[in-house]
Amino acid sequence: MSGMKFEAKSKEAKRLARKRYPGLIDLNARPSGPRHRLRSRVLTPRAIRKIADTLDSADQRDMDCRFSDNFQHAIKPR
């Protein structure tokens, strides 16, 4: 009798463990690989902020150079 229960439980466990749709990609799985590891180190919020500050200062220098004689554009927008 106990063998029948065990067999039924193992069949149910196999049914539950079976992948429902095997061709789909799990979107919630954490990506692994060198690309993800590098992205998490290189594109930190601090690094992006530093890049943005550098680009903003370069844009401001360019505007100062181009429109220094024009009063409307020479004023800093900040």
mmCIF file of C-alpha atoms in Angstrom:
data_model
loop_
_atom_site.group_PDB
_atom_site.id
_atom_site.type_symbol
_atom_site.label_atom_id
_atom_site.label_comp_id
_atom_site.label_asym_id
_atom_site.label_seq_id
_atom_site.Cartn_x
_atom_site.Cartn_y
_atom_site.Cartn_z
ATOM 1 C CA MET A 1 0.000 0.000 0.000
ATOM 2 C CA SER A 2 2.737 2.461 0.876
ATOM 3 C CA GLY A 3 4.448 1.693 -2.435
ATOM 4 C CA MET A 4 1.401 2.941 -4.307
ATOM 5 C CA LYS A 5 1.391 6.217 -2.376
ATOM 6 C CA PHE A 6 5.079 6.721 -3.026
ATOM 7 C CA GLU A 7 4.629 6.033 -6.728
ATOM 8 C CA ALA A 8 1.716 8.462 -6.936
ATOM 9 C CA LYS A 9 3.705 11.150 -5.137
ATOM 10 C CA SER A 10 6.702 10.714 -7.424
ATOM 11 C CA LYS A 11 4.483 10.977 -10.503
ATOM 12 C CA GLU A 12 2.910 14.145 -9.131
ATOM 13 C CA ALA A 13 6.338 15.560 -8.313
ATOM 14 C CA LYS A 14 7.486 14.851 -11.869
ATOM 15 C CA ARG A 15 4.385 16.522 -13.246
ATOM 16 C CA LEU A 16 4.934 19.608 -11.101
ATOM 17 C CA ALA A 17 8.661 19.745 -11.866
ATOM 18 C CA ARG A 18 8.113 19.542 -15.630
ATOM 19 C CA LYS A 19 8.608 22.816 -17.456
ATOM 20 C CA ARG A 20 5.310 24.122 -18.687
ATOM 21 C CA TYR A 21 6.555 25.979 -21.779
ATOM 22 C CA PRO A 22 10.128 24.856 -22.491
ATOM 23 C CA GLY A 23 10.841 27.311 -25.318
ATOM 24 C CA LEU A 24 10.244 30.474 -23.296
ATOM 25 C CA ILE A 25 12.917 32.605 -21.649
ATOM 26 C CA ASP A 26 12.650 33.238 -17.924
ATOM 27 C CA LEU A 27 12.530 37.029 -17.631
ATOM 28 C CA ASN A 28 12.950 37.004 -13.862
ATOM 29 C CA ALA A 29 16.186 35.013 -13.955
ATOM 30 C CA ARG A 30 19.245 37.040 -12.994
ATOM 31 C CA PRO A 31 21.477 37.400 -16.051
ATOM 32 C CA SER A 32 24.954 35.985 -15.705
ATOM 33 C CA GLY A 33 27.997 36.356 -17.858
ATOM 34 C CA PRO A 34 30.842 38.783 -18.421
ATOM 35 C CA ARG A 35 28.687 41.403 -20.106
ATOM 36 C CA HIS A 36 26.357 41.731 -17.116
ATOM 37 C CA ARG A 37 29.225 41.729 -14.614
ATOM 38 C CA LEU A 38 31.055 44.481 -16.502
ATOM 39 C CA ARG A 39 27.885 46.517 -16.957
ATOM 40 C CA SER A 40 27.186 46.400 -13.232
ATOM 41 C CA ARG A 41 30.684 47.728 -12.495
ATOM 42 C CA VAL A 42 31.161 50.231 -15.321
ATOM 43 C CA LEU A 43 27.684 51.735 -15.483
ATOM 44 C CA THR A 44 27.243 52.529 -11.815
ATOM 45 C CA PRO A 45 25.160 55.621 -11.014
ATOM 46 C CA ARG A 46 28.288 57.393 -9.799
ATOM 47 C CA ALA A 47 30.137 56.761 -13.065
ATOM 48 C CA ILE A 48 27.158 57.894 -15.137
ATOM 49 C CA ARG A 49 26.900 61.069 -13.048
ATOM 50 C CA LYS A 50 30.601 61.810 -13.635
ATOM 51 C CA ILE A 51 30.185 61.303 -17.382
ATOM 52 C CA ALA A 52 27.103 63.530 -17.443
ATOM 53 C CA ASP A 53 28.906 66.287 -15.522
ATOM 54 C CA THR A 54 31.842 66.135 -17.932
ATOM 55 C CA LEU A 55 29.571 66.304 -20.974
ATOM 56 C CA ASP A 56 27.555 69.167 -19.447
ATOM 57 C CA SER A 57 30.687 71.178 -18.765
ATOM 58 C CA ALA A 58 31.908 70.561 -22.329
ATOM 59 C CA ASP A 59 28.543 71.737 -23.691
ATOM 60 C CA GLN A 60 28.653 74.820 -21.473
ATOM 61 C CA ARG A 61 32.184 75.651 -22.681
ATOM 62 C CA ASP A 62 31.013 75.279 -26.275
ATOM 63 C CA MET A 63 28.029 77.566 -25.677
ATOM 64 C CA ASP A 64 30.227 80.131 -23.942
ATOM 65 C CA CYS A 65 32.608 80.076 -26.891
ATOM 66 C CA ARG A 66 29.874 80.346 -29.513
ATOM 67 C CA PHE A 67 27.497 82.809 -27.903
ATOM 68 C CA SER A 68 29.730 84.903 -25.664
ATOM 69 C CA ASP A 69 28.762 88.062 -27.560
ATOM 70 C CA ASN A 70 25.020 87.293 -27.418
ATOM 71 C CA PHE A 71 23.594 88.224 -24.014
ATOM 72 C CA GLN A 72 20.563 85.896 -24.175
ATOM 73 C CA HIS A 73 22.626 82.724 -24.637
ATOM 74 C CA ALA A 74 25.613 83.749 -22.549
ATOM 75 C CA ILE A 75 23.604 83.541 -19.309
ATOM 76 C CA LYS A 76 23.849 80.152 -17.670
ATOM 77 C CA PRO A 77 20.438 78.448 -17.583
ATOM 78 C CA ARG A 78 21.004 77.220 -14.020
#
